Amino acid sequence: MSPSEQYSVRIKDVALLAAFALFLSTIEYVIPKPVPYMRIGLANLSVLIGLTYLNLKEYALLAVLKVLGQGIVHGTLFSYIFLLSAAGSFASALVMLLIYRTASRRISLIGISAAGAFASNLAQILLAGVMLFGSAAWLIAPPFLAAGLIASVVLGIFAEKFSRESLWLKKRRGAAA
Amino acid sequence: MKMIGKPADAAVIAGIVVFIVLISFQVYANRGEASQVRIDAQGEQWIYSLDADQRVMIPGPLGDTEVVIKDGQVHIPDSPCRNKICVTSGLIHRVGQWLICLPNDVFIRVEGEVPRDQEVDDVAF
């Protein structure tokens, strides 16, 4: 495959994963949650999948598209909530990338997903503390972090299984390599 | 069931659990009898006694959030927000419990013993 053909394959995969994130954001938006600022992080699934075969630039692009997509779907694009969401997504994407690049032999997508959700929630709590509530933001930290941990481990198990067994993903990786 | 994780997964998850437990102790540790209500709104702070029944209006960007202290319990009967999550949060009375109206930027918290540098502000209403 020529470089330009390869580029076109890869950029399509980024677009596909971003569309997937948008779709999952919509699903997440529809699921009722006990408190509105609690998130399951379904859209993180596409970032986890992307992590396993995209290069740095494509991965960053995917993260940006995911954040924008979520802002549009949740209708928060031009509010302070978007800042929280963006900070969370980028913190999580960065932590997951660092762990994957340095320790993917010892850690699966399950641990990476948990660490990513933790980073996302921590970033949001810190930012909420700075922007809105001061140290009182820590009051919601325990249930917020605990819910995030449970949701992220479940998503991580799914992502790990999917990443190992999906024939579709195997084909995509082959096409992108 | 076949194990699908790798060894460091458990370490990461355990680390996060330990962090959550530690932060819970930090945040929810019993700090004495519930005795006062602290209200933060738009950078201002009010402190009311939990023992004196009263109704206060806290100004926010959308209007006044109504806060009622009665029989040692606090609740928000009405607030000019859309979702009324603060209203449906119900009554709070234990140290560390909180009520929050995000849209109207009102934050209410039950606190324990009175810090030395703060007197109970019972002047309003």
CSV table of C-alpha atoms in Angstrom, one decimal:
chain,number,residue,atom,x,y,z
A,1,MET,CA,0.0,0.0,0.0
A,2,SER,CA,1.3,3.5,-0.8
A,3,PRO,CA,1.6,6.0,2.0
A,4,SER,CA,-1.3,8.0,0.8
A,5,GLU,CA,-3.5,5.0,0.6
A,6,GLN,CA,-2.5,4.0,4.1
A,7,TYR,CA,-3.2,7.5,5.4
A,8,SER,CA,-6.7,7.3,3.9
A,9,VAL,CA,-7.3,3.9,5.6
A,10,ARG,CA,-6.2,5.2,8.9
A,11,ILE,CA,-8.0,8.5,8.8
A,12,LYS,CA,-11.2,6.6,8.0
A,13,ASP,CA,-10.6,4.5,11.0
A,14,VAL,CA,-10.3,7.6,13.2
A,15,ALA,CA,-13.5,8.9,11.7
A,16,LEU,CA,-15.2,5.6,12.3
A,17,LEU,CA,-14.1,5.4,16.0
A,18,ALA,CA,-15.1,9.1,16.5
A,19,ALA,CA,-18.5,8.3,15.0
A,20,PHE,CA,-18.7,5.3,17.4
A,21,ALA,CA,-17.8,7.6,20.3
A,22,LEU,CA,-20.6,10.0,19.2
A,23,PHE,CA,-23.1,7.1,19.0
A,24,LEU,CA,-22.1,5.9,22.5
A,25,SER,CA,-22.4,9.4,23.9
A,26,THR,CA,-25.9,9.4,22.6
A,27,ILE,CA,-26.7,6.1,24.2
A,28,GLU,CA,-25.1,7.3,27.5
A,29,TYR,CA,-27.2,10.5,27.3
A,30,VAL,CA,-30.4,8.4,27.1
A,31,ILE,CA,-29.5,6.2,30.1
A,32,PRO,CA,-31.0,7.7,33.2
A,33,LYS,CA,-28.5,8.3,36.0
A,34,PRO,CA,-29.1,9.0,39.7
A,35,VAL,CA,-27.2,12.3,39.5
A,36,PRO,CA,-26.6,14.2,36.3
A,37,TYR,CA,-22.8,14.7,36.7
A,38,MET,CA,-22.2,11.0,37.1
A,39,ARG,CA,-21.0,9.5,33.9
A,40,ILE,CA,-20.6,5.9,32.7
A,41,GLY,CA,-18.0,6.9,30.1
A,42,LEU,CA,-19.3,4.6,27.3
A,43,ALA,CA,-17.6,6.7,24.7
A,44,ASN,CA,-14.3,5.9,26.3
A,45,LEU,CA,-14.7,2.5,24.6
A,46,SER,CA,-13.7,3.9,21.3
A,47,VAL,CA,-10.7,5.6,22.8
A,48,LEU,CA,-9.6,2.3,24.4
A,49,ILE,CA,-10.0,0.5,21.0
A,50,GLY,CA,-8.1,3.3,19.2
A,51,LEU,CA,-5.4,3.1,21.8
A,52,THR,CA,-4.5,-0.4,20.6
A,53,TYR,CA,-3.6,0.5,17.0
A,54,LEU,CA,-3.7,4.2,16.2
A,55,ASN,CA,-0.5,6.3,16.2
A,56,LEU,CA,0.0,9.3,18.4
A,57,LYS,CA,-1.5,11.9,16.0
A,58,GLU,CA,-4.6,9.9,15.2
A,59,TYR,CA,-5.2,9.1,18.8
A,60,ALA,CA,-5.0,12.8,19.7
A,61,LEU,CA,-7.4,13.6,16.9
A,62,LEU,CA,-9.8,10.9,18.1
A,63,ALA,CA,-9.7,12.4,21.7
A,64,VAL,CA,-10.5,15.8,20.3
A,65,LEU,CA,-13.4,14.5,18.2
A,66,LYS,CA,-14.8,12.6,21.1
A,67,VAL,CA,-14.8,15.7,23.3
A,68,LEU,CA,-16.4,17.8,20.6
A,69,GLY,CA,-18.9,15.0,19.8
A,70,GLN,CA,-19.9,14.7,23.5
A,71,GLY,CA,-20.3,18.5,23.8
A,72,ILE,CA,-22.7,18.4,20.8
A,73,VAL,CA,-24.7,15.4,21.9
A,74,HIS,CA,-25.0,16.5,25.5
A,75,GLY,CA,-25.7,20.1,24.5
A,76,THR,CA,-22.9,21.4,26.8
A,77,LEU,CA,-20.5,22.6,24.1
A,78,PHE,CA,-20.7,26.3,25.1
A,79,SER,CA,-21.1,25.9,28.8
A,80,TYR,CA,-18.7,25.4,31.7
A,81,ILE,CA,-19.7,21.8,31.9
A,82,PHE,CA,-17.9,21.4,28.6
A,83,LEU,CA,-14.6,22.5,30.2
A,84,LEU,CA,-15.1,19.8,32.8
A,85,SER,CA,-15.8,17.2,30.2
A,86,ALA,CA,-12.9,18.3,28.1
A,87,ALA,CA,-10.5,18.3,31.0
A,88,GLY,CA,-11.7,14.8,32.1
A,89,SER,CA,-11.4,13.4,28.6
A,90,PHE,CA,-8.0,14.7,27.9
A,91,ALA,CA,-6.6,13.7,31.3
A,92,SER,CA,-7.9,10.2,30.8
A,93,ALA,CA,-6.7,10.0,27.2
A,94,LEU,CA,-3.2,11.1,28.2
A,95,VAL,CA,-3.0,8.7,31.2
A,96,MET,CA,-4.2,5.8,29.2
A,97,LEU,CA,-1.7,6.6,26.4
A,98,LEU,CA,1.2,6.8,28.8
A,99,ILE,CA,0.3,3.5,30.6
A,100,TYR,CA,-0.3,1.7,27.3
A,101,ARG,CA,2.9,2.9,25.8
A,102,THR,CA,5.0,2.1,28.9
A,103,ALA,CA,3.4,-1.0,30.4
A,104,SER,CA,1.0,-2.7,28.0
A,105,ARG,CA,2.9,-6.0,28.6
A,106,ARG,CA,1.9,-6.0,32.3
A,107,ILE,CA,-1.5,-4.3,32.1
A,108,SER,CA,-4.6,-5.0,30.1
A,109,LEU,CA,-7.3,-2.6,28.9
A,110,ILE,CA,-9.1,-3.3,32.2
A,111,GLY,CA,-6.5,-1.5,34.3
A,112,ILE,CA,-6.0,1.1,31.6
A,113,SER,CA,-9.7,1.9,31.6
A,114,ALA,CA,-9.8,2.1,35.4
A,115,ALA,CA,-6.8,4.4,35.5
A,116,GLY,CA,-8.3,6.5,32.7
A,117,ALA,CA,-11.6,6.9,34.4
A,118,PHE,CA,-9.8,7.7,37.7
A,119,ALA,CA,-7.7,10.4,35.9
A,120,SER,CA,-10.8,11.8,34.3
A,121,ASN,CA,-12.8,12.0,37.5
A,122,LEU,CA,-9.9,13.5,39.4
A,123,ALA,CA,-9.3,16.1,36.8
A,124,GLN,CA,-13.0,17.1,36.9
A,125,ILE,CA,-13.1,17.2,40.7
A,126,LEU,CA,-9.9,19.4,40.8
A,127,LEU,CA,-11.2,21.7,38.1
A,128,ALA,CA,-14.7,21.9,39.7
A,129,GLY,CA,-12.9,22.8,42.9
A,130,VAL,CA,-11.0,25.6,41.2
A,131,MET,CA,-13.9,26.9,39.1
A,132,LEU,CA,-16.9,26.4,41.3
A,133,PHE,CA,-16.9,24.9,44.8
A,134,GLY,CA,-13.5,25.2,46.4
A,135,SER,CA,-12.6,22.3,48.6
A,136,ALA,CA,-16.2,21.4,48.9
A,137,ALA,CA,-15.8,19.6,45.5
A,138,TRP,CA,-14.1,16.8,47.4
A,139,LEU,CA,-17.4,16.0,49.1
A,140,ILE,CA,-18.7,14.3,46.0
A,141,ALA,CA,-15.3,12.6,45.2
A,142,PRO,CA,-15.9,9.2,46.9
A,143,PRO,CA,-19.2,8.2,45.3
A,144,PHE,CA,-18.0,9.8,42.0
A,145,LEU,CA,-14.7,7.9,42.0
A,146,ALA,CA,-16.3,4.6,43.1
A,147,ALA,CA,-19.0,4.7,40.4
A,148,GLY,CA,-16.3,5.6,37.9
A,149,LEU,CA,-14.2,2.7,39.0
A,150,ILE,CA,-17.0,0.1,38.7
A,151,ALA,CA,-18.2,1.5,35.3
A,152,SER,CA,-14.6,1.6,33.9
A,153,VAL,CA,-13.7,-1.9,35.0
A,154,VAL,CA,-16.8,-3.3,33.3
A,155,LEU,CA,-16.0,-1.3,30.1
A,156,GLY,CA,-12.4,-2.3,30.3
A,157,ILE,CA,-13.4,-6.0,30.4
A,158,PHE,CA,-15.5,-5.5,27.4
A,159,ALA,CA,-12.8,-3.6,25.6
A,160,GLU,CA,-10.1,-6.2,26.4
A,161,LYS,CA,-12.3,-9.1,25.2
A,162,PHE,CA,-13.3,-7.1,22.1
A,163,SER,CA,-9.7,-6.2,21.4
A,164,ARG,CA,-8.6,-9.8,21.6
A,165,GLU,CA,-11.4,-11.5,19.8
A,166,SER,CA,-12.9,-9.1,17.3
A,167,LEU,CA,-12.2,-10.2,13.7
A,168,TRP,CA,-13.3,-6.8,12.5
A,169,LEU,CA,-10.7,-5.1,14.6
A,170,LYS,CA,-8.1,-7.6,13.5
A,171,LYS,CA,-8.8,-6.7,9.9
A,172,ARG,CA,-8.7,-3.0,10.7
A,173,ARG,CA,-5.3,-3.4,12.4
A,174,GLY,CA,-4.0,-5.3,9.5
A,175,ALA,CA,-5.2,-2.7,7.0
A,176,ALA,CA,-3.7,0.1,9.1
A,177,ALA,CA,-0.4,-1.5,9.7
B,1,MET,CA,-14.2,-18.3,33.8
B,2,LYS,CA,-11.0,-17.6,32.1
B,3,MET,CA,-8.9,-14.7,33.5
B,4,ILE,CA,-8.6,-12.0,31.0
B,5,GLY,CA,-6.7,-9.4,32.9
B,6,LYS,CA,-3.0,-9.0,33.5
B,7,PRO,CA,-1.2,-8.8,36.9
B,8,ALA,CA,-1.0,-5.0,37.0
B,9,ASP,CA,-4.7,-4.6,36.5
B,10,ALA,CA,-5.4,-5.7,40.1
B,11,ALA,CA,-2.7,-3.4,41.4
B,12,VAL,CA,-4.2,-0.4,39.6
B,13,ILE,CA,-7.7,-1.2,40.8
B,14,ALA,CA,-6.5,-1.8,44.4
B,15,GLY,CA,-4.6,1.5,44.3
B,16,ILE,CA,-7.8,3.3,43.3
B,17,VAL,CA,-9.8,1.6,45.9
B,18,VAL,CA,-7.3,2.5,48.6
B,19,PHE,CA,-7.4,6.1,47.4
B,20,ILE,CA,-11.2,6.2,47.5
B,21,VAL,CA,-11.2,4.8,51.1
B,22,LEU,CA,-8.7,7.3,52.2
B,23,ILE,CA,-10.4,10.2,50.7
B,24,SER,CA,-13.7,9.0,52.2
B,25,PHE,CA,-12.3,9.1,55.6
B,26,GLN,CA,-10.8,12.5,54.9
B,27,VAL,CA,-14.1,13.9,53.7
B,28,TYR,CA,-16.7,12.1,55.8
B,29,ALA,CA,-14.8,11.7,59.1
B,30,ASN,CA,-17.2,12.5,61.9
B,31,ARG,CA,-16.4,16.1,62.9
B,32,GLY,CA,-18.6,16.3,66.0
B,33,GLU,CA,-22.3,16.8,66.4
B,34,ALA,CA,-24.1,18.5,63.6
B,35,SER,CA,-24.6,22.0,64.8
B,36,GLN,CA,-24.5,24.5,61.9
B,37,VAL,CA,-25.4,25.0,58.3
B,38,ARG,CA,-23.0,26.6,56.0
B,39,ILE,CA,-24.2,28.1,52.8
B,40,ASP,CA,-21.9,29.2,50.0
B,41,ALA,CA,-23.3,31.1,47.1
B,42,GLN,CA,-21.6,33.3,44.5
B,43,GLY,CA,-18.5,33.6,46.6
B,44,GLU,CA,-20.4,34.6,49.7
B,45,GLN,CA,-20.8,32.5,52.8
B,46,TRP,CA,-23.5,32.3,55.5
B,47,ILE,CA,-23.6,30.2,58.6
B,48,TYR,CA,-26.8,29.4,60.4
B,49,SER,CA,-27.5,27.4,63.5
B,50,LEU,CA,-29.1,24.1,62.9
B,51,ASP,CA,-31.2,24.5,66.0
B,52,ALA,CA,-33.0,27.7,65.1
B,53,ASP,CA,-35.9,27.1,62.7
B,54,GLN,CA,-35.9,29.5,59.9
B,55,ARG,CA,-36.5,30.2,56.2
B,56,VAL,CA,-33.8,32.0,54.2
B,57,MET,CA,-33.6,33.2,50.6
B,58,ILE,CA,-30.2,32.8,49.0
B,59,PRO,CA,-29.6,34.9,45.9
B,60,GLY,CA,-28.1,33.2,42.9
B,61,PRO,CA,-27.7,34.0,39.2
B,62,LEU,CA,-31.2,32.7,38.4
B,63,GLY,CA,-33.0,34.2,41.5
B,64,ASP,CA,-33.5,33.2,45.1
B,65,THR,CA,-33.1,29.7,46.3
B,66,GLU,CA,-35.3,29.0,49.3
B,67,VAL,CA,-33.6,27.2,52.2
B,68,VAL,CA,-35.6,26.0,55.2
B,69,ILE,CA,-34.0,24.9,58.5
B,70,LYS,CA,-36.6,23.1,60.7
B,71,ASP,CA,-36.3,20.6,63.5
B,72,GLY,CA,-32.5,20.2,63.0
B,73,GLN,CA,-33.0,19.4,59.3
B,74,VAL,CA,-32.3,21.4,56.2
B,75,HIS,CA,-34.0,21.3,52.8
B,76,ILE,CA,-34.6,23.3,49.7
B,77,PRO,CA,-38.4,23.7,49.1
B,78,ASP,CA,-37.9,25.7,45.9
B,79,SER,CA,-35.2,27.0,43.6
B,80,PRO,CA,-35.4,28.8,40.3
B,81,CYS,CA,-33.5,26.0,38.4
B,82,ARG,CA,-34.8,23.8,35.7
B,83,ASN,CA,-34.2,20.3,37.0
B,84,LYS,CA,-35.1,20.8,40.7
B,85,ILE,CA,-32.5,18.2,41.7
B,86,CYS,CA,-31.8,20.3,44.8
B,87,VAL,CA,-35.4,20.2,45.8
B,88,THR,CA,-35.7,16.4,45.3
B,89,SER,CA,-32.5,15.8,47.3
B,90,GLY,CA,-34.7,16.0,50.4
B,91,LEU,CA,-33.7,16.6,54.0
B,92,ILE,CA,-30.1,16.6,55.4
B,93,HIS,CA,-29.1,16.7,59.0
B,94,ARG,CA,-25.8,14.8,59.5
B,95,VAL,CA,-22.3,16.4,59.4
B,96,GLY,CA,-20.9,16.3,55.9
B,97,GLN,CA,-24.2,16.0,54.1
B,98,TRP,CA,-24.9,18.6,51.5
B,99,LEU,CA,-27.5,20.0,49.2
B,100,ILE,CA,-26.5,21.7,46.0
B,101,CYS,CA,-28.2,23.7,43.3
B,102,LEU,CA,-25.7,23.8,40.5
B,103,PRO,CA,-27.6,26.1,38.1
B,104,ASN,CA,-28.1,28.7,40.8
B,105,ASP,CA,-24.7,28.3,42.3
B,106,VAL,CA,-25.9,27.5,45.9
B,107,PHE,CA,-24.0,25.0,48.1
B,108,ILE,CA,-25.3,24.0,51.5
B,109,ARG,CA,-23.5,21.9,53.9
B,110,VAL,CA,-24.1,20.6,57.5
B,111,GLU,CA,-21.1,21.1,59.7
B,112,GLY,CA,-20.0,20.1,63.1
B,113,GLU,CA,-18.5,22.1,65.9
B,114,VAL,CA,-18.2,25.8,65.3
B,115,PRO,CA,-14.6,26.8,64.3
B,116,ARG,CA,-13.1,29.4,66.7
B,117,ASP,CA,-12.8,32.1,64.1
B,118,GLN,CA,-16.5,31.9,62.9
B,119,GLU,CA,-19.5,33.0,64.9
B,120,VAL,CA,-23.0,31.7,64.1
B,121,ASP,CA,-24.6,34.3,61.9
B,122,ASP,CA,-28.2,34.4,63.0
B,123,VAL,CA,-28.9,37.9,62.1
B,124,ALA,CA,-30.7,37.4,58.8
B,125,PHE,CA,-34.5,37.1,59.0
